[in-house]
Amino acid sequence: MSSSTPLVVTTLRIPDPGPLATLPPGPSSTLWLHRGDGLAAWGEAARLETAGPDRFDEADRLWREWTAAAVIRDEVRRPGTGPVAFGSFTFATAGTSALVVPRVLVGRRDGVSWMTTVGTPPSPLPRQEPAPMPRAIWQRDTAARPHWQHAVDEAVRRIRDGEAHKVVLARQAVGELSHAADFRTLTSALSHRNPDCFTFAVDGLTGATPELLVRRTGRQITSIALAGTSWPGGTSPIGTAKNAEEHGYAATSVTDTLRPLCSELHACDQPELLHLPHLTHLATRITGTLNEDVSSLGLAGALHPTAAVGGTPTDRALDLIQILENTDRGRYAAPVGWQDAHGDGEWCIALRCAAIKGNRLQLYAGCGIVADSEPEAEWQETEVKLTAMRSLFEELVPALR
């Protein structure tokens, strides 16, 4: 196909395809699952890479240019039909972020299923049987705990001295896999264990996150702010002043960003309890109506980083993260999700996730530090959060059938 010939993107309605995680023919699949619905994709029609402080705006511009040059034939016309780009962004300005446009996508939403192909429909690929979950050998780091306790102590000291109100610190666990991961098996297991989370596999980043950064459907938007955590056996019940303070900063950072962009914006007066298999979070649902045409990716870029993953005030919290953290976050705690040609889409914060490259596995977990934080309790919180992913590689999880 010559460069002057536009790509044709075709979306057709299809019968219900069954479990989405089983559809991709190979292990390197792209998946976005939530309560049985979502998107399953494979192949790569385009890859749009960006970096630096303007990475979200640049990605949005590249995506608009790509879709403007395509011929789109969409008989379904729903969010997620037509061409779709899946994105995974870095937390900080360093590193490369990317939008990936699959060759084939199968989606299901509210009882309607569809298939989208980019270019000439490819010949069916030979199906590779899903592999069982690999086991992980974890790297021991005897300095991790003392470093963490020092970092939390120093963050608390600086907060009490008035340098910030909240700082979110993160740590990682590194492992070596027994064999390459099959994202179909991994996301299926994650989705089964975490049905209320958004389960994803995008460009080597996979996880089950409870935090919806923003969903845009036309002019309607939804965000769910999470912060404040408790767990069975923990020392900090969910109703403590410390959790309320931490959550308040997170919810306020979202509403303060969205309010100028909306003609209407509503946030619940009191946070709800979000119960997950290992944890309970405070959650505030925020809904609104946009007063201008801002894409879902544009909204995600405006919101990142919220106080739930960075802290407040934002600039000072990010400075302290760079000083106190002994880790490269990569794409942890940054937006991951998808956007269609109309700007509709869903973007979550990449939490409870793993970055997988070859046989190398990196898990991440973090927690918000405020003036009343205690290093041992914060360490235990990260341990519980790491369990959501770590347990998958320590238990026998069969392949899909």
Coordinates of C-alpha atoms in Angstrom, one line a residue:
M1 CA 0.0 0.0 0.0
S2 CA 1.5 3.4 -1.0
S3 CA 1.8 6.2 1.5
S4 CA -0.8 8.2 -0.4
T5 CA -3.4 5.5 0.0
P6 CA -5.5 6.1 3.2
L7 CA -6.0 3.3 5.6
V8 CA -9.5 2.0 5.8
V9 CA -10.9 1.3 9.2
T10 CA -14.0 -0.9 9.3
T11 CA -16.2 -1.7 12.3
L12 CA -18.9 -4.3 12.0
R13 CA -21.4 -5.7 14.5
I14 CA -20.8 -9.3 15.4
P15 CA -22.4 -11.9 17.6
D16 CA -21.3 -12.1 21.3
P17 CA -17.7 -13.5 21.1
G18 CA -17.7 -14.9 24.6
P19 CA -14.9 -14.2 27.1
L20 CA -12.7 -11.4 25.7
A21 CA -9.4 -12.5 27.2
T22 CA -9.6 -15.8 25.2
L23 CA -9.9 -14.1 21.8
P24 CA -6.3 -12.9 20.9
P25 CA -4.5 -15.6 19.0
G26 CA -1.1 -15.0 20.8
P27 CA 0.3 -14.0 24.2
S28 CA 1.3 -10.4 23.1
S29 CA -2.3 -9.1 23.3
T30 CA -3.8 -5.9 24.3
L31 CA -6.7 -6.1 26.7
W32 CA -9.1 -3.8 28.6
L33 CA -11.6 -5.6 30.8
H34 CA -14.2 -4.4 33.2
R35 CA -17.1 -6.4 34.6
G36 CA -17.2 -8.7 31.5
D37 CA -17.2 -5.9 28.9
G38 CA -14.2 -4.3 27.3
L39 CA -11.8 -4.5 24.4
A40 CA -9.4 -7.3 23.1
A41 CA -6.9 -6.5 20.4
W42 CA -3.9 -7.7 18.6
G43 CA -1.4 -6.7 15.9
E44 CA 0.0 -3.2 15.4
A45 CA -1.2 -0.8 12.7
A46 CA 0.5 2.2 14.1
R47 CA 2.7 3.3 17.1
L48 CA 2.8 6.9 18.1
E49 CA 5.5 7.7 20.6
T50 CA 6.0 10.9 22.7
A51 CA 8.1 12.1 25.5
G52 CA 8.7 15.1 27.8
P53 CA 6.3 17.5 29.6
D54 CA 4.0 17.8 26.6
R55 CA 3.7 14.1 25.9
F56 CA -0.1 14.0 26.4
D57 CA -0.8 17.0 24.1
E58 CA 1.6 15.6 21.5
A59 CA 0.0 12.2 21.6
D60 CA -3.4 13.7 21.2
R61 CA -2.3 15.7 18.2
L62 CA -0.6 12.7 16.6
W63 CA -3.8 10.6 17.1
R64 CA -6.0 13.3 15.6
E65 CA -3.7 13.5 12.6
W66 CA -3.8 9.7 12.2
T67 CA -7.6 9.4 12.4
A68 CA -8.1 12.4 10.1
A69 CA -6.0 10.6 7.4
A70 CA -8.0 7.4 7.7
V71 CA -11.2 6.3 6.0
I72 CA -13.5 5.2 8.8
R73 CA -16.5 2.9 8.1
D74 CA -18.3 2.3 11.4
E75 CA -21.7 0.7 11.4
V76 CA -21.9 0.4 15.3
R77 CA -21.1 4.0 16.3
R78 CA -20.4 3.6 20.0
P79 CA -17.6 4.6 22.3
G80 CA -14.7 2.3 21.4
T81 CA -15.8 1.6 17.8
G82 CA -13.9 2.8 14.8
P83 CA -10.2 3.2 15.3
V84 CA -8.9 3.0 18.8
A85 CA -5.5 3.8 20.3
F86 CA -4.4 2.2 23.5
G87 CA -2.0 4.3 25.6
S88 CA 0.5 4.0 28.4
F89 CA 2.3 7.0 29.7
T90 CA 5.3 7.6 31.9
F91 CA 4.7 9.1 35.4
A92 CA 7.5 11.7 35.0
T93 CA 8.7 13.6 31.9
A94 CA 11.6 11.2 31.3
G95 CA 11.1 8.1 29.2
T96 CA 8.9 7.2 26.3
S97 CA 5.1 7.1 26.2
A98 CA 3.1 5.5 23.4
L99 CA -0.2 5.1 21.7
V100 CA -0.6 1.8 19.9
V101 CA -3.3 1.2 17.3
P102 CA -4.1 -2.5 16.9
R103 CA -4.8 -4.2 13.6
V104 CA -7.8 -6.1 15.0
L105 CA -10.0 -5.2 17.9
V106 CA -13.1 -7.0 19.3
G107 CA -15.2 -5.1 21.8
R108 CA -18.3 -5.6 23.8
R109 CA -20.4 -3.0 25.7
D110 CA -23.9 -3.2 27.1
G111 CA -24.8 -6.3 25.1
V112 CA -23.5 -5.0 21.8
S113 CA -20.3 -6.6 20.2
W114 CA -18.2 -5.5 17.3
M115 CA -15.0 -6.1 15.4
T116 CA -12.7 -3.4 14.0
T117 CA -10.0 -4.0 11.4
V118 CA -7.4 -1.5 10.2
G119 CA -6.4 -1.9 6.6
T120 CA -7.0 -5.1 4.7
P121 CA -8.4 -7.6 7.1
P122 CA -5.5 -9.8 8.0
S123 CA -5.5 -13.6 7.5
P124 CA -6.4 -15.4 10.7
L125 CA -3.3 -16.0 12.7
P126 CA -2.4 -19.5 13.9
R127 CA -3.7 -19.7 17.4
Q128 CA -1.1 -20.3 20.1
E129 CA -2.5 -22.1 23.2
P130 CA -2.3 -19.9 26.3
A131 CA 0.6 -20.6 28.6
P132 CA 0.1 -21.1 32.3
M133 CA 1.3 -18.3 34.7
P134 CA 5.0 -18.2 35.1
R135 CA 6.6 -18.4 38.5
A136 CA 8.7 -15.5 39.8
I137 CA 12.0 -15.6 41.7
W138 CA 12.1 -12.4 43.7
Q139 CA 15.2 -10.2 44.0
R140 CA 16.1 -9.7 47.6
D141 CA 16.9 -6.1 48.6
T142 CA 17.9 -5.9 52.3
A143 CA 18.2 -2.1 52.0
A144 CA 14.6 -1.6 50.8
R145 CA 12.9 -1.5 54.2
P146 CA 15.4 0.8 56.0
H147 CA 15.4 3.1 53.0
W148 CA 11.6 3.2 53.0
Q149 CA 11.4 4.0 56.7
H150 CA 13.9 6.8 56.3
A151 CA 12.0 8.2 53.3
V152 CA 8.7 8.2 55.1
D153 CA 10.3 9.8 58.2
E154 CA 11.9 12.5 56.1
A155 CA 8.6 13.1 54.2
V156 CA 6.7 13.4 57.5
R157 CA 9.3 15.8 58.8
R158 CA 9.1 18.0 55.7
I159 CA 5.3 18.0 55.8
R160 CA 5.3 19.0 59.4
D161 CA 7.7 21.8 58.5
G162 CA 5.2 23.1 56.0
E163 CA 6.9 22.1 52.8
A164 CA 3.9 20.1 51.5
H165 CA 0.6 18.7 52.7
K166 CA 0.9 15.2 51.2
V167 CA 3.6 13.2 49.4
V168 CA 3.0 9.9 47.7
L169 CA 6.0 7.6 47.9
A170 CA 6.3 4.3 46.0
R171 CA 8.5 1.3 46.0
Q172 CA 9.0 -1.7 43.7
A173 CA 9.6 -5.4 43.8
V174 CA 11.7 -7.0 41.1
G175 CA 11.5 -10.6 39.9
E176 CA 12.7 -13.0 37.2
L177 CA 10.0 -15.1 35.4
S178 CA 10.4 -18.8 34.8
H179 CA 9.1 -18.2 31.2
A180 CA 7.5 -15.4 29.2
A181 CA 4.2 -14.2 30.4
D182 CA 1.0 -14.8 28.4
F183 CA -1.1 -11.7 28.9
R184 CA -4.3 -13.6 28.1
T185 CA -3.8 -15.9 31.1
L186 CA -2.6 -13.1 33.3
T187 CA -5.4 -10.6 32.6
S188 CA -8.0 -13.4 32.8
A189 CA -6.8 -14.3 36.3
L190 CA -6.6 -10.7 37.4
S191 CA -10.1 -9.9 36.1
H192 CA -11.5 -13.0 37.9
R193 CA -9.9 -12.0 41.2
N194 CA -10.7 -8.3 40.9
P195 CA -14.1 -8.0 39.1
D196 CA -14.7 -4.4 40.1
C197 CA -11.3 -3.2 38.8
F198 CA -10.2 -2.2 35.3
T199 CA -7.9 -5.0 34.2
F200 CA -5.5 -4.1 31.4
A201 CA -2.6 -5.3 29.3
V202 CA -1.2 -2.4 27.3
D203 CA 2.3 -2.4 25.7
G204 CA 3.9 -4.6 28.4
L205 CA 2.2 -3.0 31.3
T206 CA -0.5 -5.1 33.0
G207 CA -2.6 -4.8 36.2
A208 CA -6.0 -4.5 37.8
T209 CA -6.5 -0.9 38.9
P210 CA -9.5 0.4 40.9
E211 CA -9.0 4.0 40.0
L212 CA -10.8 5.5 37.0
L213 CA -8.9 8.7 36.2
V214 CA -11.5 9.9 33.7
R215 CA -14.1 8.4 31.3
R216 CA -15.5 10.6 28.5
T217 CA -18.6 9.8 26.6
G218 CA -19.6 12.7 24.4
R219 CA -19.6 15.7 26.8
Q220 CA -20.3 13.5 29.9
I221 CA -17.3 12.7 32.1
T222 CA -16.8 10.5 35.2
S223 CA -13.8 10.2 37.5
I224 CA -13.4 8.1 40.7
A225 CA -10.9 9.5 43.1
L226 CA -9.3 7.0 45.5
A227 CA -7.1 7.6 48.6
G228 CA -7.2 6.4 52.1
T229 CA -6.6 2.7 52.7
S230 CA -7.3 0.0 55.3
W231 CA -6.9 -3.8 55.3
P232 CA -7.6 -6.7 57.6
G233 CA -5.1 -6.7 60.4
G234 CA -3.9 -3.2 59.7
T235 CA -3.4 -0.5 62.4
S236 CA -5.3 2.3 60.6
P237 CA -9.1 1.8 60.2
I238 CA -10.7 3.4 57.2
G239 CA -12.5 6.0 59.2
T240 CA -9.4 7.7 60.7
A241 CA -8.6 11.4 60.3
K242 CA -5.4 10.5 58.5
N243 CA -7.3 8.6 55.8
A244 CA -9.9 11.4 55.5
E245 CA -7.2 14.0 55.1
E246 CA -5.3 11.9 52.5
H247 CA -8.6 11.3 50.6
G248 CA -9.7 14.9 50.7
Y249 CA -6.5 16.1 48.9
A250 CA -7.1 13.5 46.2
A251 CA -10.7 14.4 45.5
T252 CA -10.0 18.1 45.6
S253 CA -7.2 17.9 43.1
V254 CA -9.6 16.2 40.6
T255 CA -12.5 18.7 41.1
D256 CA -10.2 21.7 41.0
T257 CA -8.8 20.5 37.6
L258 CA -12.2 19.6 36.1
R259 CA -14.3 22.5 37.3
P260 CA -13.0 25.1 34.8
L261 CA -13.7 22.6 31.9
C262 CA -17.3 21.8 32.9
S263 CA -20.6 23.6 32.8
E264 CA -21.7 21.2 35.6
L265 CA -19.6 19.2 38.0
H266 CA -20.9 17.1 40.9
A267 CA -18.9 15.2 43.6
C268 CA -20.4 13.1 46.3
D269 CA -20.6 14.9 49.7
Q270 CA -19.1 11.9 51.5
P271 CA -16.7 9.3 50.1
E272 CA -17.9 5.7 49.6
L273 CA -16.2 2.5 50.7
L274 CA -14.6 0.5 47.8
H275 CA -14.0 -3.0 49.0
L276 CA -11.3 -5.0 47.1
P277 CA -10.0 -8.5 47.8
H278 CA -7.1 -7.3 50.0
L279 CA -8.0 -3.7 50.8
T280 CA -10.7 -1.1 51.4
H281 CA -10.4 2.4 49.9
L282 CA -12.2 5.7 50.3
A283 CA -13.7 6.6 46.9
T284 CA -15.4 9.8 45.6
R285 CA -17.3 9.6 42.3
I286 CA -17.2 12.8 40.3
T287 CA -19.4 13.5 37.3
G288 CA -19.7 16.4 35.0
T289 CA -20.6 17.9 31.6
L290 CA -17.8 19.5 29.5
N291 CA -18.3 23.0 28.3
E292 CA -15.7 22.5 25.5
D293 CA -14.4 19.7 23.3
V294 CA -11.6 18.2 25.3
S295 CA -10.7 14.7 24.5
S296 CA -10.4 11.9 27.1
L297 CA -6.6 12.0 26.6
G298 CA -6.5 15.7 27.0
L299 CA -8.5 15.3 30.3
A300 CA -6.1 12.6 31.5
G301 CA -3.1 14.8 30.7
A302 CA -4.7 17.8 32.6
L303 CA -5.4 15.6 35.6
H304 CA -2.1 13.9 35.9
P305 CA -0.6 13.6 38.5
T306 CA -3.5 13.9 40.9
A307 CA -2.9 14.2 44.6
A308 CA -3.7 10.5 44.9
V309 CA -0.4 9.5 43.2
G310 CA 1.7 12.7 43.5
G311 CA 0.7 14.7 46.5
T312 CA -0.1 18.3 47.2
P313 CA 0.9 21.0 46.3
T314 CA 1.7 19.2 43.1
D315 CA 5.0 20.8 42.2
R316 CA 6.5 20.6 45.7
A317 CA 5.3 17.0 46.1
L318 CA 7.0 16.0 42.8
D319 CA 10.2 17.6 44.0
L320 CA 10.1 15.6 47.2
I321 CA 9.3 12.3 45.3
Q322 CA 12.5 12.8 43.2
I323 CA 14.5 13.5 46.4
L324 CA 13.1 10.7 48.6
E325 CA 12.2 7.8 46.3
N326 CA 14.8 5.3 45.3
T327 CA 13.0 4.0 42.3
D328 CA 12.2 4.8 38.7
R329 CA 8.4 4.7 38.5
G330 CA 8.3 4.2 34.7
R331 CA 4.6 4.0 33.8
Y332 CA 3.4 3.1 37.3
A333 CA 0.8 5.6 38.7
A334 CA 0.4 7.3 35.3
P335 CA -2.6 7.2 32.8
V336 CA -3.2 3.9 31.0
G337 CA -6.3 3.4 28.8
W338 CA -7.8 4.0 25.3
Q339 CA -9.3 6.7 23.1
D340 CA -11.4 6.5 19.9
A341 CA -11.5 8.8 16.9
H342 CA -14.2 11.0 18.6
G343 CA -12.1 11.6 21.7
D344 CA -14.2 9.3 23.8
G345 CA -12.3 6.9 26.0
E346 CA -11.4 5.6 29.4
W347 CA -8.1 6.3 31.3
C348 CA -7.2 4.8 34.6
I349 CA -4.3 5.3 36.9
A350 CA -1.8 2.3 36.5
L351 CA -1.9 0.9 40.0
R352 CA -1.6 -2.7 41.2
C353 CA 0.4 -3.3 38.1
A354 CA 3.5 -4.9 36.7
A355 CA 5.9 -3.9 33.9
I356 CA 7.0 -7.0 32.0
K357 CA 9.8 -7.1 29.5
G358 CA 11.1 -10.5 28.5
N359 CA 11.5 -12.4 31.7
R360 CA 12.0 -9.3 33.9
L361 CA 9.1 -8.4 36.1
Q362 CA 8.7 -5.1 38.1
L363 CA 5.8 -4.6 40.5
Y364 CA 5.0 -1.2 42.1
A365 CA 3.0 0.0 45.1
G366 CA 2.8 3.3 46.9
C367 CA 0.9 5.2 49.6
G368 CA 0.2 8.8 50.6
I369 CA 2.3 10.3 53.4
V370 CA 0.7 13.0 55.6
A371 CA 1.8 14.5 58.9
D372 CA 0.4 11.5 60.9
S373 CA 2.0 8.8 58.8
E374 CA 4.0 6.0 60.5
P375 CA 6.8 4.3 58.5
E376 CA 5.9 0.7 59.6
A377 CA 2.2 1.1 58.8
E378 CA 3.1 2.6 55.4
W379 CA 5.4 -0.3 54.7
Q380 CA 2.7 -2.8 55.5
E381 CA 0.3 -0.9 53.2
T382 CA 2.7 -1.3 50.3
E383 CA 3.1 -5.0 51.1
V384 CA -0.6 -5.6 51.0
K385 CA -0.9 -3.7 47.7
L386 CA 2.0 -5.7 46.1
T387 CA 0.1 -8.9 47.1
A388 CA -2.6 -8.1 44.4
M389 CA 0.0 -8.9 41.7
R390 CA 2.7 -10.8 43.5
S391 CA 0.4 -13.6 44.5
L392 CA -0.4 -14.4 40.9
F393 CA 3.2 -15.4 40.3
E394 CA 3.4 -17.5 43.5
E395 CA 0.3 -19.6 43.0
L396 CA -0.5 -22.1 40.4
V397 CA -2.7 -20.4 37.8
P398 CA -3.7 -22.6 34.9
A399 CA -3.8 -21.6 31.2
L400 CA -7.0 -20.6 29.6
R401 CA -9.0 -23.3 27.9

